[in-house]
Amino acid sequence: DIQMTQSPSSLSASVGDRVTITCRASQDIGNALAWFQQKPGKAPNFLIYDASSLQSGVPSKFSGSGFGTDFALTISSLQPEDFATYYCQQHKSYPITFGQGTRLEIK
Amino acid sequence: EVHLVESGGDLVQRGGSLRLSCAASGFTFSSYWMSWVRQAPGKGLEWVANIGQDGNDKYYMDSVKGRFTISRDNAKNSVFLQMSSLTVEDTAMYYCAILPCCTHMQLSVAYWGQGTVVTVSS
């Protein structure tokens, strides 16, 4: 199985800050990576596919990068609505696996 | 607009069975792989199972193999998850989802239902 490890597990930041969340795969997954945002009590929202492609309708403040085993999600100019939990997901091989999540909190 | 509506979640005793349903609308259902993903209270997302467009290809996470069965009815735009021999560890919100995976067309697609709650009591 491919393990996805996110860091940090939690992150405190202020409105206006720029933050980066990383996701490491236990083996090469190419660009078979997606990013999701989840707010409490809600289903996840789709942000990024193919590691770096922005899903339609998602603000350009979100960007993804990486290939192989190391990936990153960067959020610029944080706004109150961006404080949520973020997950990476690989689909290179079964079982499909998610990272454990990164909780982004307001400082 | 894509809609995925889950139903069938309930409180069930350990060792019991439950069948979850997901009604889909707003897209060509038979063109997509469908998934079930779960989330235990306060925990992260966990993929459970996938089923291919014609229902012939199925994949499961290890801990549910032999206990859960995913199926679909393309005539009724529905996907199902039959769960048996339930354990306390199966307690979770279960989401029906289209995940970015499986086919070139689907790589840029993701939709989720609002979920249905399964609680397994000891």
Short mmCIF file of N, CA, C and O in Angstrom, two decimals, chain A residues 9-93:
data_model
loop_
_atom_site.label_atom_id
_atom_site.label_comp_id
_atom_site.label_asym_id
_atom_site.label_seq_id
_atom_site.Cartn_x
_atom_site.Cartn_y
_atom_site.Cartn_z
N SER A 9 0.68 18.23 10.96
CA SER A 9 -0.66 17.73 11.24
C SER A 9 -1.60 18.87 11.57
O SER A 9 -2.81 18.78 11.34
N SER A 10 -1.05 19.92 12.15
CA SER A 10 -1.84 21.12 12.42
C SER A 10 -0.95 22.33 12.25
O SER A 10 0.28 22.25 12.40
N LEU A 11 -1.61 23.44 11.95
CA LEU A 11 -0.87 24.65 11.59
C LEU A 11 -1.70 25.85 12.02
O LEU A 11 -2.89 25.92 11.70
N SER A 12 -1.10 26.77 12.74
CA SER A 12 -1.76 28.02 13.11
C SER A 12 -1.22 29.16 12.26
O SER A 12 0.01 29.29 12.11
N ALA A 13 -2.11 29.94 11.69
CA ALA A 13 -1.69 31.05 10.84
C ALA A 13 -2.68 32.19 10.98
O ALA A 13 -3.79 32.03 11.52
N SER A 14 -2.28 33.35 10.50
CA SER A 14 -3.11 34.55 10.59
C SER A 14 -3.71 34.89 9.24
O SER A 14 -3.19 34.48 8.19
N VAL A 15 -4.82 35.63 9.29
CA VAL A 15 -5.42 36.13 8.05
C VAL A 15 -4.36 36.93 7.29
O VAL A 15 -3.65 37.74 7.88
N GLY A 16 -4.25 36.66 5.99
CA GLY A 16 -3.26 37.33 5.16
C GLY A 16 -1.98 36.55 4.97
O GLY A 16 -1.19 36.86 4.06
N ASP A 17 -1.75 35.54 5.79
CA ASP A 17 -0.53 34.73 5.69
C ASP A 17 -0.55 33.84 4.45
O ASP A 17 -1.60 33.60 3.85
N ARG A 18 0.62 33.35 4.09
CA ARG A 18 0.80 32.34 3.06
C ARG A 18 1.32 31.08 3.75
O ARG A 18 2.26 31.17 4.55
N VAL A 19 0.66 29.93 3.48
CA VAL A 19 1.06 28.69 4.14
C VAL A 19 1.28 27.59 3.11
O VAL A 19 0.70 27.62 2.03
N THR A 20 2.10 26.64 3.49
CA THR A 20 2.37 25.48 2.64
C THR A 20 2.21 24.21 3.45
O THR A 20 2.75 24.09 4.56
N ILE A 21 1.47 23.28 2.91
CA ILE A 21 1.25 21.96 3.49
C ILE A 21 1.93 20.94 2.57
O ILE A 21 1.80 21.02 1.35
N THR A 22 2.66 20.01 3.16
CA THR A 22 3.36 19.03 2.33
C THR A 22 2.73 17.64 2.49
O THR A 22 2.12 17.32 3.51
N CYS A 23 2.92 16.85 1.46
CA CYS A 23 2.38 15.48 1.41
C CYS A 23 3.46 14.61 0.77
O CYS A 23 3.92 14.92 -0.33
N ARG A 24 3.85 13.57 1.48
CA ARG A 24 4.90 12.68 0.97
C ARG A 24 4.33 11.28 0.76
O ARG A 24 3.69 10.72 1.66
N ALA A 25 4.57 10.74 -0.42
CA ALA A 25 4.13 9.38 -0.74
C ALA A 25 5.25 8.39 -0.44
O ALA A 25 6.43 8.70 -0.63
N SER A 26 4.88 7.20 -0.01
CA SER A 26 5.88 6.19 0.36
C SER A 26 6.54 5.54 -0.87
O SER A 26 7.54 4.84 -0.73
N GLN A 27 5.97 5.79 -2.04
CA GLN A 27 6.60 5.38 -3.29
C GLN A 27 6.17 6.32 -4.41
O GLN A 27 5.25 7.11 -4.23
N ASP A 28 6.85 6.23 -5.53
CA ASP A 28 6.60 7.15 -6.64
C ASP A 28 5.16 7.04 -7.15
O ASP A 28 4.71 5.94 -7.52
N ILE A 29 4.44 8.14 -7.16
CA ILE A 29 3.08 8.14 -7.67
C ILE A 29 2.94 9.06 -8.88
O ILE A 29 1.83 9.36 -9.32
N GLY A 30 4.07 9.53 -9.43
CA GLY A 30 3.97 10.44 -10.55
C GLY A 30 3.23 11.70 -10.14
O GLY A 30 3.59 12.36 -9.15
N ASN A 31 2.18 12.03 -10.91
CA ASN A 31 1.35 13.19 -10.53
C ASN A 31 -0.06 12.77 -10.16
O ASN A 31 -1.00 13.56 -10.26
N ALA A 32 -0.21 11.53 -9.72
CA ALA A 32 -1.54 10.99 -9.39
C ALA A 32 -1.98 11.42 -8.00
O ALA A 32 -2.20 10.59 -7.09
N LEU A 33 -2.11 12.72 -7.82
CA LEU A 33 -2.41 13.28 -6.51
C LEU A 33 -3.46 14.37 -6.60
O LEU A 33 -3.44 15.20 -7.50
N ALA A 34 -4.37 14.35 -5.64
CA ALA A 34 -5.40 15.37 -5.52
C ALA A 34 -5.36 15.98 -4.12
O ALA A 34 -4.87 15.35 -3.18
N TRP A 35 -5.91 17.18 -4.02
CA TRP A 35 -6.04 17.85 -2.73
C TRP A 35 -7.49 18.22 -2.49
O TRP A 35 -8.20 18.67 -3.40
N PHE A 36 -7.92 18.04 -1.23
CA PHE A 36 -9.28 18.38 -0.81
C PHE A 36 -9.23 19.28 0.41
O PHE A 36 -8.31 19.18 1.23
N GLN A 37 -10.26 20.10 0.55
CA GLN A 37 -10.49 20.92 1.74
C GLN A 37 -11.77 20.43 2.39
O GLN A 37 -12.76 20.19 1.70
N GLN A 38 -11.75 20.29 3.71
CA GLN A 38 -12.96 19.90 4.42
C GLN A 38 -13.20 20.80 5.61
O GLN A 38 -12.31 21.01 6.43
N LYS A 39 -14.42 21.31 5.69
CA LYS A 39 -14.84 22.11 6.84
C LYS A 39 -15.70 21.25 7.75
O LYS A 39 -16.30 20.28 7.29
N PRO A 40 -15.74 21.59 9.04
CA PRO A 40 -16.46 20.74 10.01
C PRO A 40 -17.90 20.47 9.60
O PRO A 40 -18.63 21.40 9.24
N GLY A 41 -18.28 19.20 9.64
CA GLY A 41 -19.65 18.82 9.34
C GLY A 41 -20.01 18.83 7.87
O GLY A 41 -21.18 18.63 7.52
N LYS A 42 -19.02 19.05 7.00
CA LYS A 42 -19.29 19.13 5.57
C LYS A 42 -18.50 18.09 4.79
O LYS A 42 -17.49 17.56 5.28
N ALA A 43 -18.97 17.79 3.58
CA ALA A 43 -18.21 16.91 2.69
C ALA A 43 -16.99 17.67 2.16
O ALA A 43 -16.97 18.90 2.13
N PRO A 44 -15.96 16.94 1.75
CA PRO A 44 -14.77 17.59 1.20
C PRO A 44 -15.05 18.38 -0.08
O PRO A 44 -15.93 18.01 -0.86
N ASN A 45 -14.27 19.43 -0.28
CA ASN A 45 -14.26 20.20 -1.52
C ASN A 45 -12.99 19.89 -2.31
O ASN A 45 -11.91 19.81 -1.74
N PHE A 46 -13.15 19.77 -3.61
CA PHE A 46 -12.06 19.38 -4.51
C PHE A 46 -11.28 20.63 -4.91
O PHE A 46 -11.86 21.59 -5.43
N LEU A 47 -9.96 20.61 -4.72
CA LEU A 47 -9.15 21.79 -4.99
C LEU A 47 -8.21 21.60 -6.19
O LEU A 47 -8.15 22.44 -7.09
N ILE A 48 -7.43 20.51 -6.16
CA ILE A 48 -6.32 20.32 -7.09
C ILE A 48 -6.36 18.89 -7.62
O ILE A 48 -6.60 17.96 -6.85
N TYR A 49 -6.08 18.71 -8.91
CA TYR A 49 -5.91 17.38 -9.47
C TYR A 49 -4.59 17.31 -10.25
O TYR A 49 -4.00 18.34 -10.57
N ASP A 50 -4.16 16.10 -10.54
CA ASP A 50 -2.88 15.91 -11.22
C ASP A 50 -1.75 16.69 -10.55
O ASP A 50 -0.86 17.21 -11.22
N ALA A 51 -1.80 16.78 -9.25
CA ALA A 51 -0.79 17.40 -8.38
C ALA A 51 -0.74 18.92 -8.46
O ALA A 51 -0.42 19.57 -7.46
N SER A 52 -1.03 19.49 -9.63
CA SER A 52 -0.81 20.94 -9.77
C SER A 52 -1.88 21.65 -10.58
O SER A 52 -1.76 22.86 -10.81
N SER A 53 -2.91 20.94 -11.02
CA SER A 53 -3.97 21.57 -11.82
C SER A 53 -5.11 22.02 -10.93
O SER A 53 -5.64 21.24 -10.14
N LEU A 54 -5.48 23.28 -11.10
CA LEU A 54 -6.52 23.87 -10.26
C LEU A 54 -7.90 23.47 -10.78
O LEU A 54 -8.21 23.64 -11.97
N GLN A 55 -8.72 22.93 -9.90
CA GLN A 55 -10.08 22.56 -10.29
C GLN A 55 -10.85 23.83 -10.66
O GLN A 55 -10.69 24.89 -10.05
N SER A 56 -11.73 23.70 -11.64
CA SER A 56 -12.55 24.82 -12.09
C SER A 56 -13.32 25.43 -10.92
O SER A 56 -13.94 24.71 -10.13
N GLY A 57 -13.28 26.75 -10.82
CA GLY A 57 -14.02 27.45 -9.78
C GLY A 57 -13.26 27.64 -8.48
O GLY A 57 -13.71 28.38 -7.61
N VAL A 58 -12.11 27.01 -8.35
CA VAL A 58 -11.30 27.16 -7.14
C VAL A 58 -10.41 28.40 -7.29
O VAL A 58 -9.78 28.59 -8.33
N PRO A 59 -10.39 29.25 -6.27
CA PRO A 59 -9.58 30.48 -6.38
C PRO A 59 -8.11 30.20 -6.64
O PRO A 59 -7.55 29.22 -6.14
N SER A 60 -7.48 31.11 -7.38
CA SER A 60 -6.08 30.93 -7.76
C SER A 60 -5.12 31.09 -6.58
O SER A 60 -3.92 30.87 -6.72
N LYS A 61 -5.64 31.46 -5.41
CA LYS A 61 -4.81 31.51 -4.22
C LYS A 61 -4.33 30.13 -3.80
O LYS A 61 -3.38 29.99 -3.05
N PHE A 62 -5.01 29.09 -4.30
CA PHE A 62 -4.59 27.71 -4.04
C PHE A 62 -3.69 27.25 -5.19
O PHE A 62 -4.00 27.45 -6.36
N SER A 63 -2.58 26.63 -4.85
CA SER A 63 -1.71 26.07 -5.88
C SER A 63 -1.08 24.79 -5.37
O SER A 63 -0.82 24.63 -4.17
N GLY A 64 -0.86 23.86 -6.30
CA GLY A 64 -0.24 22.60 -5.96
C GLY A 64 1.03 22.40 -6.75
O GLY A 64 1.18 22.92 -7.86
N SER A 65 1.94 21.65 -6.17
CA SER A 65 3.20 21.37 -6.85
C SER A 65 3.71 20.00 -6.45
O SER A 65 3.21 19.39 -5.49
N GLY A 66 4.70 19.53 -7.20
CA GLY A 66 5.35 18.28 -6.86
C GLY A 66 5.15 17.19 -7.89
O GLY A 66 4.28 17.28 -8.77
N PHE A 67 5.99 16.16 -7.79
CA PHE A 67 5.92 15.00 -8.68
C PHE A 67 6.72 13.88 -8.03
O PHE A 67 7.74 14.14 -7.39
N GLY A 68 6.24 12.67 -8.20
CA GLY A 68 7.00 11.54 -7.66
C GLY A 68 6.57 11.19 -6.25
O GLY A 68 5.59 10.48 -6.05
N THR A 69 7.30 11.70 -5.26
CA THR A 69 6.97 11.38 -3.87
C THR A 69 6.69 12.61 -3.00
O THR A 69 6.15 12.46 -1.91
N ASP A 70 7.09 13.78 -3.45
CA ASP A 70 6.95 14.97 -2.62
C ASP A 70 6.06 16.01 -3.28
O ASP A 70 6.31 16.42 -4.42
N PHE A 71 5.06 16.44 -2.52
CA PHE A 71 4.03 17.33 -3.03
C PHE A 71 3.75 18.44 -2.02
O PHE A 71 4.04 18.28 -0.83
N ALA A 72 3.17 19.52 -2.51
CA ALA A 72 2.85 20.63 -1.63
C ALA A 72 1.58 21.33 -2.09
O ALA A 72 1.29 21.39 -3.29
N LEU A 73 0.83 21.81 -1.12
CA LEU A 73 -0.32 22.69 -1.36
C LEU A 73 0.00 24.02 -0.71
O LEU A 73 0.30 24.06 0.49
N THR A 74 -0.05 25.09 -1.48
CA THR A 74 0.22 26.42 -0.95
C THR A 74 -1.04 27.25 -1.05
O THR A 74 -1.74 27.23 -2.07
N ILE A 75 -1.34 27.96 0.03
CA ILE A 75 -2.49 28.85 0.07
C ILE A 75 -1.97 30.24 0.38
O ILE A 75 -1.31 30.44 1.41
N SER A 76 -2.25 31.17 -0.50
CA SER A 76 -1.75 32.53 -0.27
C SER A 76 -2.86 33.40 0.28
O SER A 76 -4.05 33.10 0.11
N SER A 77 -2.45 34.47 0.95
CA SER A 77 -3.39 35.45 1.46
C SER A 77 -4.60 34.80 2.14
O SER A 77 -5.75 34.92 1.68
N LEU A 78 -4.33 34.12 3.24
CA LEU A 78 -5.38 33.39 3.95
C LEU A 78 -6.54 34.29 4.34
O LEU A 78 -6.34 35.41 4.84
N GLN A 79 -7.74 33.78 4.11
CA GLN A 79 -8.97 34.43 4.53
C GLN A 79 -9.68 33.53 5.54
O GLN A 79 -9.40 32.33 5.61
N PRO A 80 -10.62 34.08 6.30
CA PRO A 80 -11.29 33.26 7.33
C PRO A 80 -11.90 31.98 6.78
O PRO A 80 -11.89 30.95 7.47
N GLU A 81 -12.39 32.00 5.55
CA GLU A 81 -13.03 30.80 4.98
C GLU A 81 -12.03 29.70 4.60
O GLU A 81 -12.43 28.58 4.26
N ASP A 82 -10.74 30.02 4.65
CA ASP A 82 -9.73 29.02 4.29
C ASP A 82 -9.33 28.14 5.47
O ASP A 82 -8.63 27.13 5.30
N PHE A 83 -9.77 28.51 6.66
CA PHE A 83 -9.38 27.72 7.84
C PHE A 83 -10.24 26.46 7.88
O PHE A 83 -11.46 26.52 8.02
N ALA A 84 -9.58 25.33 7.69
CA ALA A 84 -10.25 24.05 7.46
C ALA A 84 -9.19 22.96 7.58
O ALA A 84 -8.03 23.23 7.92
N THR A 85 -9.60 21.73 7.28
CA THR A 85 -8.65 20.61 7.24
C THR A 85 -8.41 20.24 5.78
O THR A 85 -9.36 20.19 4.99
N TYR A 86 -7.17 19.99 5.44
CA TYR A 86 -6.78 19.69 4.07
C TYR A 86 -6.22 18.27 3.98
O TYR A 86 -5.46 17.84 4.85
N TYR A 87 -6.62 17.56 2.91
CA TYR A 87 -6.19 16.18 2.70
C TYR A 87 -5.59 16.01 1.30
O TYR A 87 -6.14 16.54 0.32
N CYS A 88 -4.51 15.26 1.22
CA CYS A 88 -4.05 14.80 -0.08
C CYS A 88 -4.57 13.38 -0.31
O CYS A 88 -4.93 12.68 0.65
N GLN A 89 -4.68 12.98 -1.57
CA GLN A 89 -5.19 11.65 -1.93
C GLN A 89 -4.44 11.14 -3.15
O GLN A 89 -4.35 11.85 -4.16
N GLN A 90 -3.92 9.91 -3.09
CA GLN A 90 -3.25 9.34 -4.26
C GLN A 90 -4.16 8.33 -4.92
O GLN A 90 -4.94 7.63 -4.28
N HIS A 91 -4.05 8.27 -6.25
CA HIS A 91 -4.82 7.28 -7.01
C HIS A 91 -3.93 6.53 -7.99
O HIS A 91 -4.39 6.03 -9.02
N LYS A 92 -2.64 6.44 -7.65
CA LYS A 92 -1.72 5.71 -8.51
C LYS A 92 -2.02 4.22 -8.50
O LYS A 92 -1.93 3.54 -9.52
N SER A 93 -2.35 3.71 -7.33
CA SER A 93 -2.65 2.29 -7.23
C SER A 93 -3.60 2.06 -6.06
O SER A 93 -3.73 2.89 -5.15
#
